[in-house]
Amino acid sequence: MRIPQSERELTWWEKIYLPEVVRGLAITGRHFFVNLARHVLHLLGFNKVPKGAVTFQYPEEVRPISPRLRTVHRLARRADGSPRCVACMMCETVCPANCISIVGAEHPDPNIEKYPVRFDIDLGKCVFCGFCVEACPEDAIRMDTGIYDFAAYTREGMILTLETLLSLEPAPYVKVPPQDRAADPGPIHARKGTVAPL
Ligand code: SF4
Ligand code: SF4
């Protein structure tokens, strides 16, 4: 039976650490010099040599992201601008991190049962699993804003409120279904920066 790495006794050689430190430095150094050589060979026109690893100069240079990436949530709106959400609590119930908090109220339109008067998502607790999006029967909550670099100075600053969630737009690469176009018009917000007031 294979013993898990965490339960295995360290050997004497491993306990003195220095050889492992040297081994780590050797691996890092090998990658550095191989990449350097590949970049230099490409500059000299040896294009058959595989390209060296590329480092993005973040945050000045933002790496392209996949349209499938789950990013900060938003709440979709109806054509009249009201929330599409019917405060059914499905997302709150399914959330494994307990980070959604909804307060619902009776909707004046008898065809719509309820609407949210309060809808908070605590991004400090969210694990970005996407269960809330999957569970929503109204397609009201989406994780397609393209925003992933958010931060706040306080824990409260990590909480997205109903107003913030309704104000966020889909990322430019997201195809908005025709029935939503009136409700989700452009322009698209910048993808960088915080999404919650600090
Ligand atoms: S993505 Fe997952 S953890 Fe985050 S709010 Fe949705 S269900 Fe909860
Ligand atoms: S976002 Fe969807 S699942 Fe969550 S309360 Fe609103 S309608 Fe229900």
Tab-separated table of C-alpha atoms and ligand atoms in Angstrom:
chain	number	residue	atom	x	y	z
A	1	MET	CA	0.000	0.000	0.000
A	2	ARG	CA	1.311	3.440	-0.859
A	3	ILE	CA	1.845	5.674	2.205
A	4	PRO	CA	0.505	9.225	1.696
A	5	GLN	CA	3.278	11.816	1.489
A	6	SER	CA	1.963	13.655	4.583
A	7	GLU	CA	2.219	10.504	6.790
A	8	ARG	CA	5.636	9.366	5.596
A	9	GLU	CA	8.603	9.747	7.949
A	10	LEU	CA	11.253	12.077	6.552
A	11	THR	CA	14.590	10.440	5.897
A	12	TRP	CA	17.738	11.764	7.525
A	13	TRP	CA	18.734	13.267	4.192
A	14	GLU	CA	15.411	15.096	3.937
A	15	LYS	CA	15.507	16.266	7.566
A	16	ILE	CA	18.629	18.350	7.048
A	17	TYR	CA	16.742	20.288	4.306
A	18	LEU	CA	19.811	21.736	2.613
A	19	PRO	CA	19.988	19.125	-0.188
A	20	GLU	CA	16.289	19.702	-0.899
A	21	VAL	CA	16.827	23.464	-1.023
A	22	VAL	CA	19.689	22.959	-3.466
A	23	ARG	CA	17.535	20.569	-5.530
A	24	GLY	CA	14.741	23.192	-5.667
A	25	LEU	CA	17.167	25.889	-6.746
A	26	ALA	CA	18.557	23.577	-9.425
A	27	ILE	CA	15.053	22.955	-10.835
A	28	THR	CA	14.241	26.691	-10.846
A	29	GLY	CA	17.608	27.481	-12.416
A	30	ARG	CA	17.117	24.838	-15.103
A	31	HIS	CA	13.734	26.329	-16.071
A	32	PHE	CA	15.202	29.827	-16.094
A	33	PHE	CA	18.124	28.977	-18.367
A	34	VAL	CA	16.060	26.730	-20.688
A	35	ASN	CA	13.525	29.549	-21.142
A	36	LEU	CA	16.253	32.099	-21.648
A	37	ALA	CA	17.926	29.918	-24.283
A	38	ARG	CA	14.604	29.371	-26.085
A	39	HIS	CA	13.850	33.103	-26.175
A	40	VAL	CA	17.338	33.897	-27.475
A	41	LEU	CA	17.103	31.180	-30.159
A	42	HIS	CA	13.724	32.581	-31.274
A	43	LEU	CA	15.209	36.071	-31.489
A	44	LEU	CA	17.951	34.639	-33.703
A	45	GLY	CA	15.355	33.073	-36.022
A	46	PHE	CA	15.400	29.448	-34.852
A	47	ASN	CA	11.630	29.180	-34.974
A	48	LYS	CA	11.564	25.375	-34.828
A	49	VAL	CA	12.720	25.520	-31.209
A	50	PRO	CA	9.683	25.472	-28.838
A	51	LYS	CA	8.828	28.916	-27.479
A	52	GLY	CA	9.959	29.837	-23.996
A	53	ALA	CA	7.449	30.449	-21.210
A	54	VAL	CA	5.842	33.880	-21.307
A	55	THR	CA	5.310	35.996	-18.225
A	56	PHE	CA	2.403	38.440	-18.277
A	57	GLN	CA	3.320	41.803	-16.792
A	58	TYR	CA	0.229	41.876	-14.573
A	59	PRO	CA	-1.541	44.170	-13.794
A	60	GLU	CA	-0.452	46.290	-16.781
A	61	GLU	CA	-0.877	43.294	-19.088
A	62	VAL	CA	-4.007	41.234	-18.446
A	63	ARG	CA	-4.017	37.611	-19.521
A	64	PRO	CA	-6.946	36.617	-21.799
A	65	ILE	CA	-9.474	34.529	-19.904
A	66	SER	CA	-11.814	31.793	-21.051
A	67	PRO	CA	-15.505	32.694	-21.513
A	68	ARG	CA	-16.206	29.676	-19.294
A	69	LEU	CA	-14.345	31.167	-16.339
A	70	ARG	CA	-16.612	31.745	-13.335
A	71	THR	CA	-16.088	35.358	-12.330
A	72	VAL	CA	-17.872	37.804	-10.022
A	73	HIS	CA	-21.639	37.399	-9.936
A	74	ARG	CA	-24.288	39.716	-11.289
A	75	LEU	CA	-28.074	39.681	-11.233
A	76	ALA	CA	-29.853	39.837	-14.573
A	77	ARG	CA	-32.667	42.314	-15.117
A	78	ARG	CA	-35.994	42.201	-16.901
A	79	ALA	CA	-36.715	44.522	-19.812
A	80	ASP	CA	-38.136	47.092	-17.364
A	81	GLY	CA	-34.915	47.019	-15.330
A	82	SER	CA	-36.362	45.152	-12.335
A	83	PRO	CA	-34.508	42.087	-10.997
A	84	ARG	CA	-35.229	38.837	-12.789
A	85	CYS	CA	-34.758	37.108	-9.428
A	86	VAL	CA	-37.956	35.847	-7.760
A	87	ALA	CA	-36.367	35.369	-4.321
A	88	CYS	CA	-36.967	31.618	-4.379
A	89	MET	CA	-33.895	31.072	-2.160
A	90	MET	CA	-32.629	28.170	-4.282
A	91	CYS	CA	-29.197	29.730	-4.643
A	92	GLU	CA	-29.022	30.583	-0.939
A	93	THR	CA	-29.983	26.997	-0.058
A	94	VAL	CA	-27.535	25.320	-2.404
A	95	CYS	CA	-24.565	27.576	-1.615
A	96	PRO	CA	-21.967	25.411	0.175
A	97	ALA	CA	-20.230	28.463	1.636
A	98	ASN	CA	-23.352	30.082	3.120
A	99	CYS	CA	-22.388	33.355	1.526
A	100	ILE	CA	-25.723	34.350	-0.059
A	101	SER	CA	-28.287	36.187	2.010
A	102	ILE	CA	-31.669	37.097	0.510
A	103	VAL	CA	-34.719	38.862	1.884
A	104	GLY	CA	-37.766	38.560	-0.345
A	105	ALA	CA	-41.052	40.452	-0.543
A	106	GLU	CA	-44.380	40.005	-2.324
A	107	HIS	CA	-44.268	41.315	-5.884
A	108	PRO	CA	-47.015	43.765	-6.897
A	109	ASP	CA	-47.417	41.842	-10.168
A	110	PRO	CA	-49.570	38.757	-9.381
A	111	ASN	CA	-47.711	36.821	-12.119
A	112	ILE	CA	-44.456	37.144	-10.207
A	113	GLU	CA	-44.476	35.628	-6.769
A	114	LYS	CA	-41.679	37.538	-5.060
A	115	TYR	CA	-38.719	39.826	-5.606
A	116	PRO	CA	-35.562	40.448	-3.554
A	117	VAL	CA	-35.486	43.530	-1.354
A	118	ARG	CA	-32.054	42.491	-0.187
A	119	PHE	CA	-29.548	40.226	-1.921
A	120	ASP	CA	-26.017	40.009	-0.545
A	121	ILE	CA	-23.155	37.822	-1.686
A	122	ASP	CA	-20.067	37.733	0.517
A	123	LEU	CA	-17.183	37.294	-1.887
A	124	GLY	CA	-14.888	36.765	1.081
A	125	LYS	CA	-16.598	33.410	1.679
A	126	CYS	CA	-17.537	32.448	-1.902
A	127	VAL	CA	-15.633	29.496	-3.358
A	128	PHE	CA	-16.761	30.265	-6.937
A	129	CYS	CA	-18.280	26.814	-7.373
A	130	GLY	CA	-21.103	28.111	-9.579
A	131	PHE	CA	-23.791	26.059	-7.794
A	132	CYS	CA	-25.940	29.194	-7.351
A	133	VAL	CA	-25.952	29.752	-11.119
A	134	GLU	CA	-26.820	26.119	-11.790
A	135	ALA	CA	-29.638	26.082	-9.228
A	136	CYS	CA	-31.380	29.271	-10.350
A	137	PRO	CA	-34.695	28.460	-12.108
A	138	GLU	CA	-34.914	31.991	-13.556
A	139	ASP	CA	-31.381	32.276	-14.962
A	140	ALA	CA	-31.216	35.370	-12.776
A	141	ILE	CA	-27.772	34.972	-11.256
A	142	ARG	CA	-24.756	34.711	-13.528
A	143	MET	CA	-20.998	34.607	-13.113
A	144	ASP	CA	-20.028	36.171	-16.421
A	145	THR	CA	-18.794	39.647	-15.501
A	146	GLY	CA	-15.190	38.761	-16.295
A	147	ILE	CA	-14.136	40.387	-13.002
A	148	TYR	CA	-11.741	38.268	-10.990
A	149	ASP	CA	-9.344	40.796	-9.487
A	150	PHE	CA	-11.399	42.253	-6.685
A	151	ALA	CA	-10.218	43.380	-3.273
A	152	ALA	CA	-11.379	45.346	-0.270
A	153	TYR	CA	-9.832	46.839	2.844
A	154	THR	CA	-12.553	45.450	5.113
A	155	ARG	CA	-14.595	42.234	5.317
A	156	GLU	CA	-17.757	44.270	4.761
A	157	GLY	CA	-16.216	45.615	1.564
A	158	MET	CA	-16.274	42.096	0.107
A	159	ILE	CA	-20.065	41.944	0.281
A	160	LEU	CA	-21.875	42.605	-2.996
A	161	THR	CA	-25.278	44.186	-2.452
A	162	LEU	CA	-28.378	43.976	-4.619
A	163	GLU	CA	-27.608	47.352	-6.205
A	164	THR	CA	-24.047	46.341	-7.100
A	165	LEU	CA	-25.134	42.954	-8.429
A	166	LEU	CA	-27.759	44.584	-10.650
A	167	SER	CA	-25.336	47.228	-11.905
A	168	LEU	CA	-22.704	44.800	-13.186
A	169	GLU	CA	-22.653	43.950	-16.881
A	170	PRO	CA	-21.595	40.791	-18.722
A	171	ALA	CA	-18.030	40.670	-20.000
A	172	PRO	CA	-17.540	41.670	-23.658
A	173	TYR	CA	-16.987	38.076	-24.759
A	174	VAL	CA	-20.304	36.844	-23.302
A	175	LYS	CA	-23.089	36.327	-25.827
A	176	VAL	CA	-26.238	37.893	-24.359
A	177	PRO	CA	-29.376	35.928	-25.354
A	178	PRO	CA	-31.749	37.947	-27.616
A	179	GLN	CA	-34.483	38.002	-24.954
A	180	ASP	CA	-32.052	39.709	-22.544
A	181	ARG	CA	-30.670	42.358	-24.859
A	182	ALA	CA	-33.016	45.104	-23.704
A	183	ALA	CA	-32.291	44.192	-20.112
A	184	ASP	CA	-28.519	43.899	-20.539
A	185	PRO	CA	-27.455	46.670	-22.886
A	186	GLY	CA	-23.822	47.810	-23.182
A	187	PRO	CA	-21.550	49.495	-22.571
A	188	ILE	CA	-19.361	46.968	-20.881
A	189	HIS	CA	-17.575	48.080	-17.755
A	190	ALA	CA	-13.837	47.863	-17.418
A	191	ARG	CA	-12.842	44.467	-16.114
A	192	LYS	CA	-10.274	45.672	-13.637
A	193	GLY	CA	-10.494	47.131	-10.175
A	194	THR	CA	-12.817	46.502	-7.298
A	195	VAL	CA	-16.499	45.774	-7.616
A	196	ALA	CA	-17.529	46.727	-4.102
A	197	PRO	CA	-17.177	50.099	-2.426
A	198	LEU	CA	-14.180	50.062	-0.096
B	1	SF4	S1	-20.359	30.412	-6.472
B	1	SF4	FE1	-20.732	28.759	-4.958
B	1	SF4	S2	-19.918	29.566	-3.040
B	1	SF4	FE2	-20.138	31.333	-4.418
B	1	SF4	S3	-22.159	32.177	-3.996
B	1	SF4	FE3	-22.425	30.709	-5.657
B	1	SF4	S4	-22.964	28.757	-4.665
B	1	SF4	FE4	-22.082	30.113	-3.081
B	2	SF4	S1	-31.036	34.288	-8.004
B	2	SF4	FE1	-32.286	32.624	-8.844
B	2	SF4	S2	-32.070	30.938	-7.372
B	2	SF4	FE2	-31.385	32.816	-6.323
B	2	SF4	S3	-33.238	33.537	-5.255
B	2	SF4	FE3	-33.139	34.585	-7.255
B	2	SF4	S4	-34.396	33.327	-8.637
B	2	SF4	FE4	-33.947	32.062	-6.823
